[in-house]
Structures are given as structure tokens and as C-alpha cells.
mmCIF file of C-alpha atoms (C1' of nucleotides) in Angstrom:
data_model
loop_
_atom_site.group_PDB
_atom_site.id
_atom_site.type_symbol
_atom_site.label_atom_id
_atom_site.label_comp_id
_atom_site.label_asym_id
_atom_site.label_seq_id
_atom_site.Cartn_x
_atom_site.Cartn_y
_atom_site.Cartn_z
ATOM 1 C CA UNK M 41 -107.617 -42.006 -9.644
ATOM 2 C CA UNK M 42 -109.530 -41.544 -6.545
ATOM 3 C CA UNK M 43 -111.871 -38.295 -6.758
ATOM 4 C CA UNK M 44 -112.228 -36.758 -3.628
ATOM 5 C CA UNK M 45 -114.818 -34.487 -1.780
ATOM 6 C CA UNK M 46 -113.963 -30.791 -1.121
ATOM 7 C CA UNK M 47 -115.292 -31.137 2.158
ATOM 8 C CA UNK M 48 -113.677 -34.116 2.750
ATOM 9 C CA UNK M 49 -110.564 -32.574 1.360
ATOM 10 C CA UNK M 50 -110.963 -29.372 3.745
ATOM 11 C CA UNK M 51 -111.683 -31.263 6.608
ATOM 12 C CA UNK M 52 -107.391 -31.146 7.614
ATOM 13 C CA UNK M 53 -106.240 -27.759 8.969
ATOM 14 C CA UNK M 54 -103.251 -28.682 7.432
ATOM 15 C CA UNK M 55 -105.094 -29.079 4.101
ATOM 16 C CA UNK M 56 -106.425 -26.009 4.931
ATOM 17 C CA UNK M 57 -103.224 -24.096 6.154
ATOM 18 C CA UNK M 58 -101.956 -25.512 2.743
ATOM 19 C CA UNK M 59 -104.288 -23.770 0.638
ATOM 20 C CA UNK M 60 -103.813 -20.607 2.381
ATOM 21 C CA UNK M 61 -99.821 -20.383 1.829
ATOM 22 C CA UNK M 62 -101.028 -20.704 -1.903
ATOM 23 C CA UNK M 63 -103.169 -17.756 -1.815
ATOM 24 C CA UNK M 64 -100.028 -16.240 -2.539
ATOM 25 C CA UNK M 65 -99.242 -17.652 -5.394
ATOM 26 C CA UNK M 66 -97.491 -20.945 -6.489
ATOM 27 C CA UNK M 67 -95.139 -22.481 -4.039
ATOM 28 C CA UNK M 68 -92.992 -26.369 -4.148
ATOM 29 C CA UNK M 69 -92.931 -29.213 -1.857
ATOM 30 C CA UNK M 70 -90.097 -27.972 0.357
ATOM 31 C CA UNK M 71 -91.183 -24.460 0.421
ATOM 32 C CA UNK M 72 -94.643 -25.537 1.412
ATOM 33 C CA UNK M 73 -93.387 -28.035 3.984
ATOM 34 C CA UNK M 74 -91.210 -25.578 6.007
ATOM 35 C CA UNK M 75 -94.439 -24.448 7.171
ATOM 36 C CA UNK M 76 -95.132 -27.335 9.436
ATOM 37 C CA UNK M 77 -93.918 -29.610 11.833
ATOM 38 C CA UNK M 78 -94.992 -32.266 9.986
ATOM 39 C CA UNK M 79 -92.285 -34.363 7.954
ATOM 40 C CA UNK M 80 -92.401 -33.581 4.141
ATOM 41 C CA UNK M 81 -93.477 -37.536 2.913
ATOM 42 C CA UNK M 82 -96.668 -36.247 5.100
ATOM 43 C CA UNK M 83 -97.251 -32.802 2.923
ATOM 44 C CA UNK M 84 -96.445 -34.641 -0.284
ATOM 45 C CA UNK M 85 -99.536 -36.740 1.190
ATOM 46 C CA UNK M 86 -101.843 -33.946 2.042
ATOM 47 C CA UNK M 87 -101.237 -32.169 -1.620
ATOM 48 C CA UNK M 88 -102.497 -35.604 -3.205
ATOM 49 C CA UNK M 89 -105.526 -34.962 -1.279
ATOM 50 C CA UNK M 90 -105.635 -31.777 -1.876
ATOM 51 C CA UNK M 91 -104.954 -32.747 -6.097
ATOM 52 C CA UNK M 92 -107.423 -35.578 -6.623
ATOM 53 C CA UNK M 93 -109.995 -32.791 -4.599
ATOM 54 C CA UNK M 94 -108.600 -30.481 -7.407
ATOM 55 C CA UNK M 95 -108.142 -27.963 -5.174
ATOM 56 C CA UNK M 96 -104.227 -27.374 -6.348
ATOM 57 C CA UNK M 97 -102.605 -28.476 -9.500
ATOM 58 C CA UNK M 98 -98.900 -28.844 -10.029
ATOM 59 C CA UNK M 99 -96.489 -27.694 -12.708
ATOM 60 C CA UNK M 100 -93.297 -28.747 -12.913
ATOM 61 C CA UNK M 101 -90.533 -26.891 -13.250
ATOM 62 C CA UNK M 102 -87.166 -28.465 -13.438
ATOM 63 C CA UNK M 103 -86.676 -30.795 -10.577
ATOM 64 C CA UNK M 104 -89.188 -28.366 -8.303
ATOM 65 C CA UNK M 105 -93.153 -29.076 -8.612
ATOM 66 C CA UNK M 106 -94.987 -25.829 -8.328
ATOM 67 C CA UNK M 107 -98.092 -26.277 -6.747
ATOM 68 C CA UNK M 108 -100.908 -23.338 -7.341
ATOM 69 C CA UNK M 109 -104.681 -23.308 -6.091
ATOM 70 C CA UNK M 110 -107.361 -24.013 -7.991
ATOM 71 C CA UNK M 111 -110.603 -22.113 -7.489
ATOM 72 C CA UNK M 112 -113.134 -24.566 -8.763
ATOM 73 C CA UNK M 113 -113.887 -26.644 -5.978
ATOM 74 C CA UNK M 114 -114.285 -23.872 -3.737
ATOM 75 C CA UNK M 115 -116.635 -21.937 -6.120
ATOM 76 C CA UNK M 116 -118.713 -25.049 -5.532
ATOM 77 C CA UNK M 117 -118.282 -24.664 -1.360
ATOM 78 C CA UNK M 118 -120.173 -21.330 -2.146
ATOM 79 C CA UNK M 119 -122.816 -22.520 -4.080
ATOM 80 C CA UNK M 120 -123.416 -25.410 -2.028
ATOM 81 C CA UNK M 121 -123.456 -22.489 1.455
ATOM 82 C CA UNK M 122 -125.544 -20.101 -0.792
ATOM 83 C CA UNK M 123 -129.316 -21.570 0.405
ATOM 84 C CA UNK M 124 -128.165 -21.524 3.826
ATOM 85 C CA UNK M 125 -127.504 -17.516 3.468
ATOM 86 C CA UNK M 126 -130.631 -16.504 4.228
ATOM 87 C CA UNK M 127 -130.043 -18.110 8.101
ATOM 88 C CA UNK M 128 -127.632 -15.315 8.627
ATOM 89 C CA UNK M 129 -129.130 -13.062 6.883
ATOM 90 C CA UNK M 130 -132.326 -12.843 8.992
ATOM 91 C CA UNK M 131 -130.078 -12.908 11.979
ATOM 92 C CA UNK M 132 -128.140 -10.039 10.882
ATOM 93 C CA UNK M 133 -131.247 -8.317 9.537
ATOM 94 C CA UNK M 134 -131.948 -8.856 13.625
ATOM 95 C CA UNK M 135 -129.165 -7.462 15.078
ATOM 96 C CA UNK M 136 -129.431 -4.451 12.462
ATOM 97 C CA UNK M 137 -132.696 -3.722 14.040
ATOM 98 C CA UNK M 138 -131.406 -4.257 17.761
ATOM 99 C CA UNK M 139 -128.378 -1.658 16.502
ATOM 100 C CA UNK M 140 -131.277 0.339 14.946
ATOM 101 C CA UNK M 141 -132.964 1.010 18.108
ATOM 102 C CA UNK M 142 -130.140 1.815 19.854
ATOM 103 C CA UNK M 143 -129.233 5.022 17.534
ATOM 104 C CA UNK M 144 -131.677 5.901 15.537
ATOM 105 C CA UNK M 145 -129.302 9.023 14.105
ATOM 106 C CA UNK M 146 -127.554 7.312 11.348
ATOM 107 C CA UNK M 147 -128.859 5.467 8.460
ATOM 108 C CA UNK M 148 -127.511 4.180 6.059
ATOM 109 C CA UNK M 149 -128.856 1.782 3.446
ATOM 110 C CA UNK M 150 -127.294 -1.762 2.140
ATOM 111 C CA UNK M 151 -128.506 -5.456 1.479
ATOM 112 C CA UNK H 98 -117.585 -31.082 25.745
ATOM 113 C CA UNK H 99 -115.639 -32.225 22.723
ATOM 114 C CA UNK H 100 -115.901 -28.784 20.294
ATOM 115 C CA UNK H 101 -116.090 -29.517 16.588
ATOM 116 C CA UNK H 102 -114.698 -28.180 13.805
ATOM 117 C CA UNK H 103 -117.257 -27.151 11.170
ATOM 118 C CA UNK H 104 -115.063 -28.296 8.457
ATOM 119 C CA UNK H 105 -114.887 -31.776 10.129
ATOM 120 C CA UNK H 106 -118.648 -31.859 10.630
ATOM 121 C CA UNK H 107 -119.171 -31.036 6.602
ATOM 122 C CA UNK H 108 -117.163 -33.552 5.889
ATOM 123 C CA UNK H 109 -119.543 -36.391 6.025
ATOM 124 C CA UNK H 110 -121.891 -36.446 3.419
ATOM 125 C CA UNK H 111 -124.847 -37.477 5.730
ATOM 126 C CA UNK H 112 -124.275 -34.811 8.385
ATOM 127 C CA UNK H 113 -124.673 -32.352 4.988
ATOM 128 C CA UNK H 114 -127.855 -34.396 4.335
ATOM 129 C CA UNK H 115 -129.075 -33.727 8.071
ATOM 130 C CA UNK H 116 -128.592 -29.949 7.787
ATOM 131 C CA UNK H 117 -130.113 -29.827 4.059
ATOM 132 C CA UNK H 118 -132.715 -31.894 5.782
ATOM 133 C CA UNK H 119 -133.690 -28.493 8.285
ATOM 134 C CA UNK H 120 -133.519 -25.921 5.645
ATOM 135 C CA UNK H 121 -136.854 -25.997 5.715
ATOM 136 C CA UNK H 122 -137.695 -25.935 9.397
ATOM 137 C CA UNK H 123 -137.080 -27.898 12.534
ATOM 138 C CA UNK H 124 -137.289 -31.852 12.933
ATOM 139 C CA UNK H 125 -137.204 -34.454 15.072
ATOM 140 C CA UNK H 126 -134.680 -37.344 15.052
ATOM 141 C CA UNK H 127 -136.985 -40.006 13.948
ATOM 142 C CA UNK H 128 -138.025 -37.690 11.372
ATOM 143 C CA UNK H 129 -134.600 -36.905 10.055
ATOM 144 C CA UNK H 130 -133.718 -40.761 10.234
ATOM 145 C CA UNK H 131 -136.465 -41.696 8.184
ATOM 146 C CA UNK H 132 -134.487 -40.360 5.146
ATOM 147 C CA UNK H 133 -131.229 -42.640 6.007
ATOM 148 C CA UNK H 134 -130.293 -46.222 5.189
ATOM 149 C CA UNK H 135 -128.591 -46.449 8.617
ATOM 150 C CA UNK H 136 -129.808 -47.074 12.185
ATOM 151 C CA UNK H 137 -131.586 -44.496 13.769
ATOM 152 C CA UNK H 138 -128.752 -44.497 16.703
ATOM 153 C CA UNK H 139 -126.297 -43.463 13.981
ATOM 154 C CA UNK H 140 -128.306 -40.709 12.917
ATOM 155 C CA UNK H 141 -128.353 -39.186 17.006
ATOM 156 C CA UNK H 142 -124.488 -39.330 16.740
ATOM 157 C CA UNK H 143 -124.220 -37.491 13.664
ATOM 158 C CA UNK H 144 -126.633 -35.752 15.291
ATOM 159 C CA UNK H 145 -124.418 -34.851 18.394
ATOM 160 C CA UNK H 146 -121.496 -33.953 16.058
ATOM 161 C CA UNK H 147 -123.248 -31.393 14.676
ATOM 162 C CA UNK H 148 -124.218 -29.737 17.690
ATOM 163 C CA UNK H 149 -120.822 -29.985 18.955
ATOM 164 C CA UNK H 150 -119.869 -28.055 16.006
ATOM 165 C CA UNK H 151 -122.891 -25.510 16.827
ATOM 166 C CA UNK H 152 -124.629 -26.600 13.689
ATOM 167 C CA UNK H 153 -127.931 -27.734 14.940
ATOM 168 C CA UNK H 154 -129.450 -26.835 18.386
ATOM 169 C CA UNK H 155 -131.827 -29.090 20.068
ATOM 170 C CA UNK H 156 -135.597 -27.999 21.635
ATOM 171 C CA UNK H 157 -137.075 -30.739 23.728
ATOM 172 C CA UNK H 158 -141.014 -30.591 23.347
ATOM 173 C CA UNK H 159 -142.402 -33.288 25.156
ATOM 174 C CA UNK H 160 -140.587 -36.745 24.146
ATOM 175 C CA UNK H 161 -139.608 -35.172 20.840
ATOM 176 C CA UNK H 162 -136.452 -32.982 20.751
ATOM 177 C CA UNK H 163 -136.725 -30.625 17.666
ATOM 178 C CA UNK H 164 -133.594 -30.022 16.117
ATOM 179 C CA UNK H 165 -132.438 -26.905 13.855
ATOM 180 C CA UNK H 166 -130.460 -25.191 11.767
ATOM 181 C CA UNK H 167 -127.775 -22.813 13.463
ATOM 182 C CA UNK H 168 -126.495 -20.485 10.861
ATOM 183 C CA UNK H 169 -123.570 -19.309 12.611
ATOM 184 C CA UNK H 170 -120.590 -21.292 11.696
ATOM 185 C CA UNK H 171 -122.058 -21.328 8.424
ATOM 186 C CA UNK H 172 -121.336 -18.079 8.193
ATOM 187 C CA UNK H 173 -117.757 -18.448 9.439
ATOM 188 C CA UNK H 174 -117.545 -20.876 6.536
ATOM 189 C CA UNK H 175 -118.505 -17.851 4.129
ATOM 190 C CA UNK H 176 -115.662 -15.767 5.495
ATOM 191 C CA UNK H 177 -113.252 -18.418 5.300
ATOM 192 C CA UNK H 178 -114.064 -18.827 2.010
ATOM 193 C CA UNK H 179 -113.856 -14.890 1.304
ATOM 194 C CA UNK H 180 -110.005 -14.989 0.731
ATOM 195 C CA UNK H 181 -110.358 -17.206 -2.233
ATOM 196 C CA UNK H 182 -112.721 -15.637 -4.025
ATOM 197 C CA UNK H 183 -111.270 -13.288 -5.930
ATOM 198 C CA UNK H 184 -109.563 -16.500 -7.643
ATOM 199 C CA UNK H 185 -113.171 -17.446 -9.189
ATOM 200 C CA UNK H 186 -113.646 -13.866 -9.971
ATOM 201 C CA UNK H 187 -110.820 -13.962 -12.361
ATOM 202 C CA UNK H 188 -111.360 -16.943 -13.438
ATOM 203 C CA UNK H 189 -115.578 -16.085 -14.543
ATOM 204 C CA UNK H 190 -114.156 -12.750 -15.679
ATOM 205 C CA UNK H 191 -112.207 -14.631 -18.100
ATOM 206 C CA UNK H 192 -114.578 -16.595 -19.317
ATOM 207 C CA UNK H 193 -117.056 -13.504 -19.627
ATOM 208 C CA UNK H 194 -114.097 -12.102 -22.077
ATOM 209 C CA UNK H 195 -114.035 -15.118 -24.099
ATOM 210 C CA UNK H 196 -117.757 -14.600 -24.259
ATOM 211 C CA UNK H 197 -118.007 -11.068 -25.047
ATOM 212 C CA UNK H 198 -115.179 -12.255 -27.791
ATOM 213 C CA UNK H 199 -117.386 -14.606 -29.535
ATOM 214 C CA UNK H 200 -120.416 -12.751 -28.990
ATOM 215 C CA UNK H 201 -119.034 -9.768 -31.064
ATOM 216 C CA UNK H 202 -118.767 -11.948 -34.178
ATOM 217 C CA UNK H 203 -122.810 -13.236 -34.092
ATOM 218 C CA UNK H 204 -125.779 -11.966 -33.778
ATOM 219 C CA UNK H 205 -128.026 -13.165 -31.005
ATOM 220 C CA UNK H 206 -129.120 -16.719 -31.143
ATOM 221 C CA UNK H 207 -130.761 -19.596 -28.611
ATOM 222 C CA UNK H 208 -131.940 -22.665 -29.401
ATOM 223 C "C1'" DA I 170 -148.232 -48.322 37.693
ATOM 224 C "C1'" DC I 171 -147.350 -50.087 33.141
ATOM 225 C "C1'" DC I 172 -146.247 -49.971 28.491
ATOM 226 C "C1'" DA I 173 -145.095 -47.745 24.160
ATOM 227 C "C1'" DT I 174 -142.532 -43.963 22.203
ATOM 228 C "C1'" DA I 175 -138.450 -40.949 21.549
ATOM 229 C "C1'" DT I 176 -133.757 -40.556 21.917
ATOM 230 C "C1'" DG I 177 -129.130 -40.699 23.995
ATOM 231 C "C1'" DT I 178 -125.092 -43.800 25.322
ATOM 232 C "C1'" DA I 179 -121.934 -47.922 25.710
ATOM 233 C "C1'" DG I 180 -119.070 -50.921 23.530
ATOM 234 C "C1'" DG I 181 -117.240 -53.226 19.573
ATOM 235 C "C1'" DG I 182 -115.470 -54.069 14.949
ATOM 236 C "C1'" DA I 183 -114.173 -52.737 10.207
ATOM 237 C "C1'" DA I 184 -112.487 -49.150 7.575
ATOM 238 C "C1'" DT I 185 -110.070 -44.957 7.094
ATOM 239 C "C1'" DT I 186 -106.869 -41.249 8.371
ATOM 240 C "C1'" DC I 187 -102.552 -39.434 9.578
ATOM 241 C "C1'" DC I 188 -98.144 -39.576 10.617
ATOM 242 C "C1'" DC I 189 -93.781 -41.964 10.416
ATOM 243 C "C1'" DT I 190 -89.309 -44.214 8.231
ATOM 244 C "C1'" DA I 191 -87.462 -46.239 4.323
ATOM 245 C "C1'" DC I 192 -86.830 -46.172 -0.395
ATOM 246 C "C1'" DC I 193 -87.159 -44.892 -5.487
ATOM 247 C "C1'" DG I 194 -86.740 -42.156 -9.669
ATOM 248 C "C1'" DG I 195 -85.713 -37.728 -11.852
ATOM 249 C "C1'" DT I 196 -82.912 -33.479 -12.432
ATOM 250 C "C1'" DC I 197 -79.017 -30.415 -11.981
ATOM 251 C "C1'" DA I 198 -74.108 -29.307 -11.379
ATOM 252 C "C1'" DA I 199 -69.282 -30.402 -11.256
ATOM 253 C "C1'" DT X 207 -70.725 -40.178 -14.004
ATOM 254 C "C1'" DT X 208 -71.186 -39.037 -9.228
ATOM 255 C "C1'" DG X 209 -73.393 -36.778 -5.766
ATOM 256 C "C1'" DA X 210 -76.702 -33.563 -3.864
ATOM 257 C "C1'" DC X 211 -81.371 -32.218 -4.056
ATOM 258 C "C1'" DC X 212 -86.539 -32.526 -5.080
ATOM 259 C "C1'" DG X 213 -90.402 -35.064 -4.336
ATOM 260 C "C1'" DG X 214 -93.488 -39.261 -4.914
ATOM 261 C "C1'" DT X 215 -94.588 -44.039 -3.001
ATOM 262 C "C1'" DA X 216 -94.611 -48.270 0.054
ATOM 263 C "C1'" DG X 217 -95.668 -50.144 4.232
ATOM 264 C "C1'" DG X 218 -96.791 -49.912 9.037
ATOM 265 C "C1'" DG X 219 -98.781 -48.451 13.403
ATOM 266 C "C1'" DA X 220 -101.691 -45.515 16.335
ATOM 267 C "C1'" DA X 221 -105.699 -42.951 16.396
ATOM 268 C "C1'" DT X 222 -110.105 -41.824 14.695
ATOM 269 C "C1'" DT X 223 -114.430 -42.525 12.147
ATOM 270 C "C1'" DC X 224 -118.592 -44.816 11.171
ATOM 271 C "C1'" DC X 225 -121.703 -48.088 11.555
ATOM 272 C "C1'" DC X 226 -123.837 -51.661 14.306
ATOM 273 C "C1'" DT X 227 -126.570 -54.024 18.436
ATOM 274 C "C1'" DA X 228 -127.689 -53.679 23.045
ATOM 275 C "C1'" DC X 229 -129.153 -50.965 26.795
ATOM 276 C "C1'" DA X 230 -130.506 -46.750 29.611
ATOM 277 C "C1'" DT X 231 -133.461 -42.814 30.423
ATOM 278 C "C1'" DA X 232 -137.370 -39.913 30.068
ATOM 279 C "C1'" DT X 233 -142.006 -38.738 28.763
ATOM 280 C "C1'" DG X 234 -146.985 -39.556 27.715
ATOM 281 C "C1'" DG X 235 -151.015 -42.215 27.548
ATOM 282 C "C1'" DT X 236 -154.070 -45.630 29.655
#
DNA sequence: ACCATATGTAGGGAATTCCCTACCGGTCAA
DNA sequence: TTGACCGGTAGGGAATTCCCTACATATGGT
């Protein structure tokens, strides 16, 4: 049972492309793999990844497997980005200013 | 001028290291390598991976080159992940329920 | 000029990734 | 049961990653 990293995991833009078709809700193999040019042996590869990340989990359903996402792992992506906010924060508190200057007729007030 | 993807350059758990590493300000690359196992060498291309990815920028001072944090893919990263979070959201409002729930039955207690 | 320091680059080898084609087992329908 | 369909797994090959040891380049100090 290898446990991979959610980075590691996200680091495919198919991986990726694959977790967005689920943002719709559950979806099988087939459905999943009609997306891509990709064979379907290849997909079935990528959701392994993408289970042992535990980023999707499957259910199955007669002889389809529905695949759904999981929103663990990426709750964790946040956390892990959340010290690094303040970076862009400052820099958009700087451009605020810049766009500040520029029109100093509206105002309007949000953190 | 190879371009990276930001997901690729998270993927490595030492390239996370480097830019934990500049949270707290610029650093040199013999400063940043101190904190590694591996060859200094290594460390400039994980280095050079990150800047391809616009990560880290580099500020030559003398002999030294200074590296920092770049916040903006970063912040692409937080809007990538903004799709997905309203899966977490249900998921913690759930769990507040179930909390609420079994808070209704006790009085307040810590230990 | 000479030498030490700071860092990038070349080239190589082991490990991993990513895709492929076969193949296998499980499920449904006739 | 037979056959069509769904989907995982095995094994292989090309490409990429990740680390290494040399080496190159640039700067600063003496």
C-alpha cells in the first residue's frame, strides 16, 4: 500500500485534469477516460495515484467503479500554502495602494 | 528557458524545504544547503527549478546571490485550489453538526 | 596576480515516471 | 453458459528525475 504525496500526486496535469472532471460529481473509468488521449490502462494508472494520494475513492457499482473526490488531501494543500499568504498579501496590499493613488474617489473597505 | 510548472516544482519534498527555508527572508545557496544531506550542487539545481517555475528570484550581492521567496504562483496555487473548496466546507460543516449534536446533550467540559 | 570563496554547469548513472500492449477477473444480459 | 463490457495488473521501453563528481566562472581579498 504505497502512500503517496499530494504534491507528488498533483504534479500530472492529467492527475490534475482528473480531479477536475470530478468536481462534478462521481464519474467511472470509461467516462473519465474519454477525456483524454491517453489509453484507458494509463487512467486506471493515474486514479491509483490519485487513490493511494487519497485524493478520490471508488465505489462500486455493478460492474462500473465510481470514482468521487476526496477533499482531505487538498484541505492539507491549503494549510500547508496558508504561511506563505502573507507574500501575496503584502503585494496586493501594494497594488491596492498603487490603485489607491490613482482614484482616490472610491473606497471601499475589505481584508 | 525551460518554464516550470509550479505543481512539478512542489513536488519534491526538498524544493518545499528550500522555499519553507525563505519564509523568513532571503538566503544564499550555501546557506540554504547547509540544511540538506545532499551536495551543495544539487541544492543550485533545485535551486534553478524553482526559479524556472518563478518561485524564487535570485539578487547577486557581491559573490553571494540572495535568493527569495516569489509569492506569485503561490497564489495561482490558492486559486487552483479555490474550486475544491467548497468540498471541505461541507465536509467541516458536517462535522460542526455532529458537534453541535453532541454538544446539546453536555454541559461544557475540557480536560 | 594569486588564491580562496560562491555558485552554476556538464555528464553520468540509478531510480522513477509515463505511456503502451497484452492479459485477467468480475458482472450483466441473452 | 457464452459473449460483451468494465476495469485492474503485468511487463516493457522511452523519457525524465535526482543525485553525484568534476569542472568552469566570477568575485573579493591580499
Amino acid at each position: 500500500m504505497d502512500t503517496v504525496d499530494v504534491f507528488a500526486a498533483l504534479a500530472s496535469p492529467v492527475r490534475r485534469e482528473l480531479i477536475h472532471l470530478l468536481l462534478d460529481g462521481a464519474h467511472s473509468v470509461n467516462d473519465l477516460a474519454s477525456h483524454f488521449e491517453m489509453r484507458r490502462p494509463s487512467v486506471s494508472e493515474h486514479l491509483k495515484v490519485l487513490r493511494d494520494a487519497g485524493l478520490v475513492s471508488e465505489q462500486r457499482s455493478g460492474r462500473h467503479r465510481l470514482y468521487r473526490l476526496e477533499a482531505g488531501p487538498l484541505m492539507e494543500l491549503s494549510q500547508w500554502l496558508s504561511p506563505y499568504e502573507r507574500f501575496w498579501r503584502e503585494r496586493l496590499t501594494g497594488l491596492r495602494e498603487l490603485v489607491d493613488e490613482a482614484g482616490e474617489d472610491e473606497s471601499e473597505g475589505r481584508t
